Short mmCIF file of C-alpha atoms and ligand atoms in Angstrom, two decimals:
data_model
loop_
_atom_site.label_atom_id
_atom_site.label_comp_id
_atom_site.label_asym_id
_atom_site.label_seq_id
_atom_site.Cartn_x
_atom_site.Cartn_y
_atom_site.Cartn_z
CA MET A 1 0.00 0.00 0.00
CA GLN A 2 1.36 3.43 -0.98
CA ASP A 3 1.71 5.56 2.14
CA GLN A 4 0.33 8.67 0.51
CA ASP A 5 -2.76 6.67 -0.47
CA ARG A 6 -3.75 5.99 3.16
CA ILE A 7 -6.45 8.16 4.68
CA LEU A 8 -5.52 9.12 8.19
CA SER A 9 -8.09 11.64 9.40
CA THR A 10 -11.83 12.13 9.30
CA SER A 11 -11.50 15.45 7.50
CA GLU A 12 -9.36 13.84 4.82
CA LEU A 13 -11.85 10.98 4.56
CA GLU A 14 -14.67 13.45 3.98
CA ARG A 15 -12.70 15.29 1.33
CA VAL A 16 -11.67 12.13 -0.53
CA VAL A 17 -15.13 10.53 -0.43
CA GLN A 18 -16.80 13.71 -1.69
CA GLU A 19 -14.24 14.01 -4.45
CA VAL A 20 -14.55 10.38 -5.58
CA VAL A 21 -18.35 10.33 -5.35
CA ALA A 22 -18.51 13.44 -7.55
CA ALA A 23 -15.77 12.48 -10.02
CA THR A 24 -16.69 8.85 -10.73
CA PRO A 25 -18.84 8.43 -13.85
CA VAL A 26 -22.16 6.64 -13.60
CA THR A 27 -23.91 3.97 -15.65
CA ASP A 28 -27.61 4.77 -15.30
CA ILE A 29 -29.22 1.35 -15.50
CA HIS A 30 -32.86 2.39 -15.98
CA THR A 31 -34.14 5.47 -17.77
CA HIS A 32 -36.85 6.36 -20.25
CA LEU A 33 -34.42 8.40 -22.36
CA TYR A 34 -33.76 7.92 -26.06
CA ASP A 35 -30.91 8.86 -28.32
CA ALA A 36 -31.39 11.46 -31.04
CA ARG A 37 -32.43 8.85 -33.65
CA PHE A 38 -35.77 8.48 -31.88
CA GLY A 39 -36.91 12.00 -32.75
CA GLU A 40 -39.96 13.08 -30.78
CA LEU A 41 -39.47 10.32 -28.19
CA LEU A 42 -36.41 12.19 -26.97
CA ALA A 43 -37.53 14.78 -24.38
CA TRP A 44 -35.35 17.66 -23.16
CA GLY A 45 -35.56 21.33 -22.16
CA VAL A 46 -37.31 23.37 -19.53
CA ASP A 47 -40.93 22.86 -20.67
CA GLU A 48 -40.45 19.08 -20.64
CA LEU A 49 -38.73 19.32 -17.28
CA LEU A 50 -41.65 21.22 -15.79
CA THR A 51 -44.28 18.90 -17.23
CA TYR A 52 -42.70 15.71 -15.81
CA HIS A 53 -45.52 13.48 -14.62
CA TYR A 54 -44.38 13.77 -10.98
CA LEU A 55 -45.05 17.54 -11.24
CA ILE A 56 -48.35 17.02 -13.05
CA ALA A 57 -49.58 15.02 -10.05
CA GLU A 58 -48.46 17.86 -7.74
CA VAL A 59 -50.05 20.63 -9.79
CA MET A 60 -53.32 18.73 -9.96
CA ARG A 61 -53.41 18.71 -6.16
CA ALA A 62 -52.72 22.44 -6.13
CA GLU A 63 -55.30 23.14 -8.85
CA PHE A 64 -58.05 21.10 -7.19
CA GLY A 65 -61.35 22.91 -7.79
CA ARG A 66 -59.74 25.19 -10.38
CA THR A 67 -58.36 23.16 -13.32
CA SER A 68 -59.56 19.64 -14.07
CA PRO A 69 -57.14 17.00 -15.42
CA GLU A 70 -59.03 17.09 -18.73
CA GLU A 71 -58.56 20.87 -18.96
CA PHE A 72 -54.91 20.51 -18.06
CA TYR A 73 -54.21 17.88 -20.72
CA ALA A 74 -56.06 19.98 -23.34
CA MET A 75 -53.46 22.75 -22.86
CA SER A 76 -50.33 23.07 -24.97
CA LYS A 77 -47.04 21.92 -23.39
CA LYS A 78 -46.03 25.55 -22.90
CA GLU A 79 -49.31 26.40 -21.17
CA GLN A 80 -48.96 23.36 -18.92
CA ALA A 81 -45.41 24.39 -18.02
CA ASP A 82 -46.58 27.97 -17.33
CA LEU A 83 -49.29 26.73 -15.01
CA ILE A 84 -46.89 24.42 -13.15
CA TRP A 85 -44.31 27.21 -12.83
CA GLN A 86 -46.93 29.66 -11.62
CA ARG A 87 -48.63 27.34 -9.17
CA LEU A 88 -45.75 25.23 -7.80
CA PHE A 89 -42.75 27.56 -8.11
CA ILE A 90 -44.17 31.08 -7.77
CA GLY A 91 -47.35 30.64 -5.73
CA ASN A 92 -45.61 28.09 -3.52
CA SER A 93 -42.02 27.41 -2.50
CA PRO A 94 -40.55 24.62 -4.66
CA ILE A 95 -39.22 22.34 -1.96
CA SER A 96 -40.81 18.99 -2.77
CA GLU A 97 -38.25 16.65 -4.36
CA ALA A 98 -40.00 16.88 -7.76
CA CYS A 99 -39.89 20.71 -7.60
CA ARG A 100 -36.34 20.78 -6.32
CA GLY A 101 -35.24 18.84 -9.42
CA PRO A 102 -35.71 21.59 -12.03
CA ILE A 103 -34.17 24.16 -9.65
CA THR A 104 -31.03 22.01 -9.38
CA VAL A 105 -30.90 21.55 -13.17
CA LEU A 106 -31.43 25.20 -14.07
CA GLY A 107 -28.92 26.32 -11.44
CA ALA A 108 -26.33 23.80 -12.66
CA LEU A 109 -26.76 25.10 -16.22
CA GLY A 110 -25.78 28.52 -14.86
CA LEU A 111 -29.23 30.10 -15.20
CA ASP A 112 -30.42 32.70 -12.76
CA VAL A 113 -33.10 30.77 -10.89
CA ALA A 114 -33.49 33.66 -8.45
CA SER A 115 -34.97 35.76 -11.26
CA ARG A 116 -37.88 33.29 -11.51
CA ASP A 117 -38.20 34.37 -15.11
CA LEU A 118 -39.32 31.30 -17.04
CA ASP A 119 -39.29 32.96 -20.46
CA GLU A 120 -35.69 34.01 -20.00
CA MET A 121 -34.81 30.40 -19.09
CA ARG A 122 -36.64 29.16 -22.20
CA GLN A 123 -34.34 31.36 -24.27
CA TYR A 124 -31.35 29.39 -23.05
CA PHE A 125 -32.63 26.23 -24.73
CA ALA A 126 -33.87 27.90 -27.92
CA ASP A 127 -30.73 27.55 -30.05
CA LYS A 128 -29.50 24.19 -28.80
CA THR A 129 -29.61 20.96 -30.79
CA PRO A 130 -30.58 17.76 -28.97
CA GLU A 131 -27.18 16.25 -29.77
CA GLU A 132 -25.19 19.09 -28.22
CA TYR A 133 -27.53 19.25 -25.25
CA ILE A 134 -27.15 15.50 -24.60
CA ASP A 135 -23.36 15.96 -24.56
CA GLN A 136 -23.65 18.90 -22.18
CA VAL A 137 -25.95 17.06 -19.77
CA PHE A 138 -23.92 13.85 -19.77
CA GLU A 139 -20.87 15.87 -18.87
CA LEU A 140 -22.59 17.94 -16.22
CA ALA A 141 -24.23 14.89 -14.63
CA ASN A 142 -21.03 12.84 -15.08
CA VAL A 143 -23.03 10.01 -16.61
CA LYS A 144 -21.15 7.84 -19.08
CA GLU A 145 -24.01 5.72 -20.35
CA VAL A 146 -27.72 5.17 -19.83
CA VAL A 147 -30.00 2.20 -20.37
CA MET A 148 -33.19 3.04 -22.27
CA THR A 149 -36.61 1.35 -22.01
CA ASN A 150 -37.46 -0.14 -25.40
CA ASP A 151 -40.88 -1.50 -26.14
CA PRO A 152 -41.14 -3.84 -29.15
CA PHE A 153 -44.85 -2.97 -29.45
CA ASP A 154 -44.36 0.81 -29.59
CA GLU A 155 -45.30 2.12 -33.04
CA LEU A 156 -42.87 5.03 -32.70
CA GLU A 157 -39.92 2.85 -31.74
CA ILE A 158 -40.37 0.00 -34.20
CA PRO A 159 -39.32 1.96 -37.34
CA VAL A 160 -36.15 3.13 -35.62
CA TRP A 161 -35.14 -0.43 -34.81
CA GLU A 162 -36.12 -1.64 -38.28
CA THR A 163 -34.22 1.01 -40.21
CA GLY A 164 -32.55 3.28 -37.69
CA GLY A 165 -28.83 2.78 -38.33
CA ALA A 166 -26.20 3.02 -35.63
CA GLY A 167 -27.27 4.70 -32.44
CA ASP A 168 -25.35 6.72 -29.91
CA PRO A 169 -23.21 4.10 -28.10
CA ARG A 170 -23.88 5.82 -24.77
CA PHE A 171 -27.53 4.70 -25.02
CA LYS A 172 -27.91 0.98 -24.33
CA ALA A 173 -31.14 -0.87 -25.00
CA ALA A 174 -33.38 -2.79 -22.59
CA LEU A 175 -36.09 -5.04 -24.00
CA ARG A 176 -39.22 -4.02 -22.12
CA LEU A 177 -41.85 -6.73 -21.92
CA ASP A 178 -44.82 -5.13 -20.15
CA GLU A 179 -47.10 -5.58 -23.14
CA LEU A 180 -46.10 -9.18 -23.67
CA VAL A 181 -46.24 -10.21 -20.02
CA ASN A 182 -49.02 -8.06 -18.59
CA HIS A 183 -51.36 -7.78 -21.57
CA TRP A 184 -51.18 -11.18 -23.25
CA GLU A 185 -54.86 -11.01 -24.27
CA GLN A 186 -54.09 -7.89 -26.35
CA THR A 187 -50.61 -8.81 -27.57
CA GLN A 188 -51.37 -12.38 -28.65
CA PRO A 189 -53.45 -11.23 -31.68
CA ILE A 190 -50.76 -8.64 -32.52
CA LEU A 191 -48.09 -11.34 -32.47
CA ALA A 192 -50.29 -13.61 -34.57
CA GLY A 193 -50.72 -10.71 -37.03
CA ARG A 194 -46.94 -10.39 -37.22
CA GLY A 195 -46.65 -14.01 -38.28
CA TYR A 196 -46.00 -15.82 -35.00
CA ASP A 197 -47.92 -19.05 -34.48
CA VAL A 198 -49.28 -18.19 -31.02
CA ALA A 199 -52.54 -19.28 -29.37
CA ARG A 200 -54.32 -17.39 -26.64
CA ASP A 201 -54.40 -20.52 -24.45
CA PHE A 202 -50.65 -21.16 -24.96
CA SER A 203 -51.29 -24.38 -26.85
CA GLY A 204 -49.24 -25.72 -29.76
CA LYS A 205 -46.05 -23.85 -30.59
CA THR A 206 -46.92 -20.72 -28.61
CA CYS A 207 -44.01 -20.75 -26.17
CA ASP A 208 -41.42 -21.52 -28.85
CA GLU A 209 -42.87 -18.78 -30.98
CA VAL A 210 -42.72 -16.22 -28.15
CA MET A 211 -39.09 -17.23 -27.71
CA ARG A 212 -38.54 -16.70 -31.43
CA PHE A 213 -40.04 -13.21 -31.03
CA LEU A 214 -37.65 -12.53 -28.13
CA ALA A 215 -34.69 -13.81 -30.13
CA GLU A 216 -35.53 -11.57 -33.07
CA TRP A 217 -35.83 -8.49 -30.84
CA ARG A 218 -32.66 -9.40 -29.08
CA GLU A 219 -30.96 -9.42 -32.45
CA LYS A 220 -32.36 -5.98 -33.36
CA LEU A 221 -31.70 -4.23 -30.03
CA SER A 222 -28.72 -6.00 -28.45
CA PRO A 223 -30.35 -5.28 -25.09
CA VAL A 224 -28.39 -5.46 -21.84
CA TYR A 225 -31.40 -7.05 -20.13
CA MET A 226 -35.11 -7.79 -20.51
CA ALA A 227 -37.45 -5.92 -18.16
CA VAL A 228 -40.99 -5.81 -16.92
CA SER A 229 -42.94 -3.81 -14.37
CA LEU A 230 -45.33 -5.86 -12.27
CA PRO A 231 -48.24 -5.10 -9.95
CA ASP A 232 -48.21 -5.51 -6.18
CA ASP A 233 -50.33 -8.65 -6.46
CA PHE A 234 -47.77 -10.34 -8.72
CA ALA A 235 -47.52 -14.01 -7.81
CA PHE A 236 -45.22 -16.67 -9.16
CA PRO A 237 -45.85 -19.46 -9.95
CA ALA A 238 -49.50 -18.78 -10.70
CA ASP A 239 -52.26 -19.89 -12.98
CA ASN A 240 -52.56 -16.80 -15.14
CA SER A 241 -51.18 -15.52 -18.44
CA GLN A 242 -48.68 -13.19 -16.77
CA ALA A 243 -46.94 -16.02 -14.89
CA ARG A 244 -47.32 -18.32 -17.89
CA VAL A 245 -45.45 -16.00 -20.28
CA ILE A 246 -42.69 -15.53 -17.73
CA GLN A 247 -42.41 -19.22 -16.86
CA ASP A 248 -42.66 -20.74 -20.32
CA ALA A 249 -40.95 -18.14 -22.48
CA VAL A 250 -39.10 -15.34 -20.68
CA LEU A 251 -37.22 -17.39 -18.09
CA PRO A 252 -36.16 -20.20 -20.46
CA PHE A 253 -35.01 -17.53 -22.92
CA ALA A 254 -33.12 -15.65 -20.18
CA ALA A 255 -31.36 -18.87 -19.15
CA LYS A 256 -30.55 -20.02 -22.66
CA GLU A 257 -29.28 -16.64 -23.83
CA ASP A 258 -27.75 -15.54 -20.53
CA LEU A 259 -29.78 -12.34 -20.70
CA PRO A 260 -30.74 -10.93 -17.27
CA PHE A 261 -34.38 -10.33 -16.38
CA ALA A 262 -35.22 -7.09 -14.54
CA MET A 263 -38.41 -6.97 -12.51
CA MET A 264 -39.83 -3.71 -11.20
CA ILE A 265 -42.44 -4.88 -8.75
CA GLY A 266 -45.27 -3.06 -7.01
CA VAL A 267 -46.84 -0.61 -9.46
CA LYS A 268 -50.56 -0.14 -9.86
CA ARG A 269 -51.42 1.51 -13.15
CA GLY A 270 -54.28 3.97 -13.49
CA ILE A 271 -55.05 4.57 -9.82
CA ASN A 272 -56.50 7.86 -11.02
CA PRO A 273 -56.99 7.33 -14.75
CA ARG A 274 -57.92 11.00 -15.29
CA LEU A 275 -54.30 11.88 -14.54
CA GLN A 276 -53.06 9.58 -17.32
CA MET A 277 -49.43 8.55 -16.62
CA ALA A 278 -49.38 10.78 -13.53
CA GLY A 279 -52.17 8.61 -12.16
CA ASP A 280 -50.04 5.45 -11.91
CA GLY A 281 -48.73 4.63 -8.47
CA ILE A 282 -48.68 2.31 -5.52
CA MET A 283 -51.54 0.81 -3.52
CA GLY A 284 -49.83 -1.87 -1.49
CA LYS A 285 -46.86 -4.03 -0.66
CA ALA A 286 -45.87 -6.89 -2.96
CA ASP A 287 -45.24 -10.49 -1.97
CA ILE A 288 -41.49 -11.17 -1.78
CA LYS A 289 -42.20 -14.91 -2.07
CA ALA A 290 -42.44 -14.59 -5.86
CA VAL A 291 -38.87 -13.21 -5.97
CA GLY A 292 -37.53 -15.85 -3.59
CA TYR A 293 -39.19 -18.63 -5.58
CA MET A 294 -37.76 -17.42 -8.86
CA CYS A 295 -34.22 -17.00 -7.55
CA ALA A 296 -34.27 -20.48 -5.99
CA ASN A 297 -35.83 -22.30 -8.92
CA TYR A 298 -34.09 -20.49 -11.76
CA ASP A 299 -30.54 -20.25 -10.52
CA ASP A 300 -29.34 -20.05 -14.12
CA VAL A 301 -31.20 -16.74 -14.53
CA LYS A 302 -29.88 -13.38 -13.30
CA PHE A 303 -32.56 -11.19 -11.74
CA LEU A 304 -32.29 -7.42 -11.36
CA VAL A 305 -35.04 -6.39 -8.95
CA THR A 306 -36.40 -3.12 -7.65
CA MET A 307 -39.55 -2.87 -5.54
CA LEU A 308 -41.79 0.13 -5.15
CA SER A 309 -43.03 -0.32 -1.62
CA ARG A 310 -40.84 0.90 1.23
CA GLU A 311 -42.11 -2.10 3.18
CA ASN A 312 -40.52 -4.55 0.69
CA GLN A 313 -36.99 -3.15 0.93
CA HIS A 314 -35.70 -5.07 3.92
CA GLU A 315 -36.93 -8.47 2.76
CA LEU A 316 -35.52 -7.83 -0.71
CA CYS A 317 -32.08 -7.38 0.87
CA ALA A 318 -32.56 -10.46 3.02
CA VAL A 319 -33.44 -12.58 -0.03
CA ALA A 320 -30.48 -11.14 -1.96
CA ARG A 321 -28.16 -12.35 0.82
CA LYS A 322 -29.26 -15.89 -0.01
CA PHE A 323 -29.21 -15.66 -3.80
CA PRO A 324 -26.24 -14.25 -5.70
CA ASN A 325 -28.35 -14.35 -8.89
CA LEU A 326 -30.44 -11.51 -7.40
CA MET A 327 -29.23 -7.93 -7.80
CA PRO A 328 -31.34 -5.30 -6.00
CA PHE A 329 -31.25 -1.96 -7.78
CA GLY A 330 -32.39 1.63 -7.46
CA CYS A 331 -34.76 3.62 -5.30
CA TRP A 332 -37.75 3.62 -7.56
CA TRP A 333 -40.17 6.52 -8.08
CA PHE A 334 -41.83 7.34 -4.70
CA LEU A 335 -38.67 6.02 -3.01
CA ASN A 336 -36.46 8.41 -4.95
CA ASP A 337 -36.59 11.03 -2.18
CA PRO A 338 -33.60 11.96 -0.04
CA SER A 339 -34.85 10.59 3.29
CA LEU A 340 -35.83 7.25 1.73
CA ILE A 341 -32.71 6.94 -0.42
CA ASP A 342 -30.68 7.52 2.71
CA GLU A 343 -32.56 4.86 4.66
CA ILE A 344 -32.58 2.26 1.87
CA THR A 345 -28.94 2.75 0.85
CA ARG A 346 -27.74 2.49 4.44
CA MET A 347 -29.72 -0.68 4.97
CA ARG A 348 -28.43 -2.21 1.74
CA ILE A 349 -24.83 -1.46 2.68
CA GLU A 350 -25.36 -2.92 6.13
CA LEU A 351 -26.90 -6.11 4.71
CA LEU A 352 -25.15 -6.50 1.37
CA GLY A 353 -21.91 -4.58 1.69
CA LEU A 354 -21.13 -3.04 -1.68
CA SER A 355 -22.78 -5.74 -3.78
CA PHE A 356 -25.84 -3.97 -5.18
CA VAL A 357 -26.77 -1.18 -7.61
CA PRO A 358 -27.87 1.67 -5.38
CA GLN A 359 -29.57 3.93 -7.86
CA HIS A 360 -31.05 4.50 -11.29
CA SER A 361 -32.50 7.82 -12.40
CA ASP A 362 -35.73 6.77 -14.17
CA ALA A 363 -35.15 10.01 -16.09
CA ARG A 364 -37.68 10.73 -18.82
CA ILE A 365 -36.18 14.08 -19.74
CA VAL A 366 -32.47 14.32 -20.52
CA ASP A 367 -32.01 17.28 -18.15
CA GLN A 368 -33.15 15.18 -15.19
CA LEU A 369 -29.88 13.25 -15.23
CA VAL A 370 -28.32 16.34 -13.69
CA TYR A 371 -30.52 16.51 -10.62
CA LYS A 372 -31.25 12.86 -10.03
CA TRP A 373 -27.53 12.08 -9.88
CA ALA A 374 -26.45 15.26 -8.06
CA HIS A 375 -28.98 14.63 -5.29
CA PHE A 376 -27.97 10.99 -5.00
CA ARG A 377 -24.24 11.71 -4.92
CA ASN A 378 -24.72 13.97 -1.88
CA ILE A 379 -26.55 11.29 0.04
CA LEU A 380 -24.11 8.54 -0.88
CA ALA A 381 -21.13 10.65 0.20
CA LYS A 382 -22.60 11.18 3.67
CA ILE A 383 -23.32 7.47 4.10
CA LEU A 384 -19.88 6.37 2.92
CA VAL A 385 -18.09 8.84 5.18
CA GLU A 386 -19.97 7.35 8.09
CA LYS A 387 -19.35 3.74 7.09
CA TYR A 388 -15.62 4.15 6.32
CA GLY A 389 -15.39 6.23 9.51
CA ASP A 390 -16.75 3.31 11.56
CA ALA A 391 -14.01 1.05 10.13
CA MET A 392 -11.34 3.71 10.71
CA ARG A 393 -12.21 4.00 14.39
CA SER A 394 -11.24 0.33 14.76
CA GLY A 395 -7.93 0.90 13.01
CA TRP A 396 -8.88 -0.06 9.42
CA ILE A 397 -7.24 2.55 7.20
CA PRO A 398 -8.98 2.93 3.86
CA THR A 399 -7.03 4.07 0.83
CA ARG A 400 -8.03 6.39 -1.98
CA ALA A 401 -7.74 3.51 -4.45
CA GLU A 402 -10.09 1.36 -2.38
CA ILE A 403 -12.65 4.14 -2.20
CA ARG A 404 -12.41 4.69 -5.95
CA ARG A 405 -12.88 0.95 -6.51
CA ASP A 406 -15.93 0.81 -4.20
CA VAL A 407 -17.66 3.83 -5.73
CA SER A 408 -16.95 2.62 -9.23
CA GLY A 409 -18.59 -0.68 -8.26
CA LEU A 410 -21.71 1.03 -6.95
CA TYR A 411 -22.02 3.39 -9.92
CA SER A 412 -21.19 1.04 -12.75
CA ASP A 413 -19.02 -2.07 -12.30
CA ASN A 414 -21.47 -4.06 -10.16
CA PHE A 415 -24.02 -3.77 -12.93
CA TRP A 416 -21.66 -4.67 -15.76
CA ASP A 417 -20.07 -7.54 -13.83
CA PHE A 418 -23.55 -8.91 -13.07
CA VAL A 419 -24.98 -8.66 -16.57
CA GLY A 420 -21.71 -9.96 -18.00
O1 FIX B 1 -42.48 1.35 -15.20
C1 FIX B 1 -41.55 2.13 -15.11
O2 FIX B 1 -40.49 2.00 -15.71
C2 FIX B 1 -41.77 3.33 -14.21
O3 FIX B 1 -40.54 3.86 -13.86
C3 FIX B 1 -42.69 4.31 -14.86
O4 FIX B 1 -43.85 3.65 -15.21
C4 FIX B 1 -43.05 5.54 -14.03
O5 FIX B 1 -43.96 6.27 -14.80
C5 FIX B 1 -41.90 6.42 -13.68
O6 FIX B 1 -41.50 7.22 -14.47
C6 FIX B 1 -41.32 6.32 -12.40
O7 FIX B 1 -40.33 6.98 -12.09
ZN1 ZN B 2 -39.11 3.53 -15.26
#
């Protein structure tokens, strides 16, 4: 060990951890971002930032009795952004986590947030191209690559995959299977229409044909994993089409092709359908038994799992201790708030050491990479200072190289080592 590499005081520890946590580039393993080839699917800029569905839910609370969801959605994007700015940032102090996000982004871009002048901020984005803005944000957020969410049933995405040419190598694909797994009754006729010999009751060649569909999309996308979001009442094994598709097609394909399967468990869609996407959410805790069963019975499959309920977090860690083919990841959606990230990340470190993927951004707008990662880096630094500090008090001297290795694992290497 190089002497100058050893960290000998708490103040030095703090300085080194903060430096490493800020300077280490991130692989963002789950986003809803797209590279520039995808045209209108790629969202960026201040009006998009302000009309993020988290903020739509908040403005609809604030506008209760004034603007209905239908009236809101009938507005132009600019009008929606104006209303959100007016109601949540001017008529109210923007201190919820969703409001804090745009403030962090605009401040980091060097804009004068104190002026509160939205039109002036809009000017900043007016002459930028998406390509140059993506470069700027990746640099500012210190993100080296992001994983997209790619739906093989999305009419806007399909032509890009069919004819699109080479994409931006910083944007990796993930094969998203919500339609296939959760809406078999609707997707079976679509698959049949595309020439796959599939039957609604799974008879005949159905499972082989679904695997052929997966193989063809794997070929087109080169995804780093397959993924699905699942409701809180997800059960496995079970006698329903959701479990059937997973059991007879997705898991055998994952094992055969060594392609990890990511499960995002606990979402209830359309809790308030009038809010459209902003009306999706959580209504209960999921049953961890499904995860435990899958890890035990499919030990040739790698599972990346995030769960939406706070109440599921501890048992997810406990199951991961027993199954190395389970990689917990991220603080998803309503858990992506500082107090909960702090709690969950601490618990994961205490139970799993450094062997998990602590965060993903879930960014839908390029700009959000800046705030989602800046906020997380602050929290992680505090936790690591405390944890290395505990070891130091017993005489364990960490080195800069070890801290760099650990942070690099949390931000990127754990994911890549796991997916292979
Ligand atoms: O299913 C998902 O990937 C979720 O992340 C989304 O459905 C959700 O709308 C979201 O953006 C949460 O952050
Ligand atoms: Zn997502």
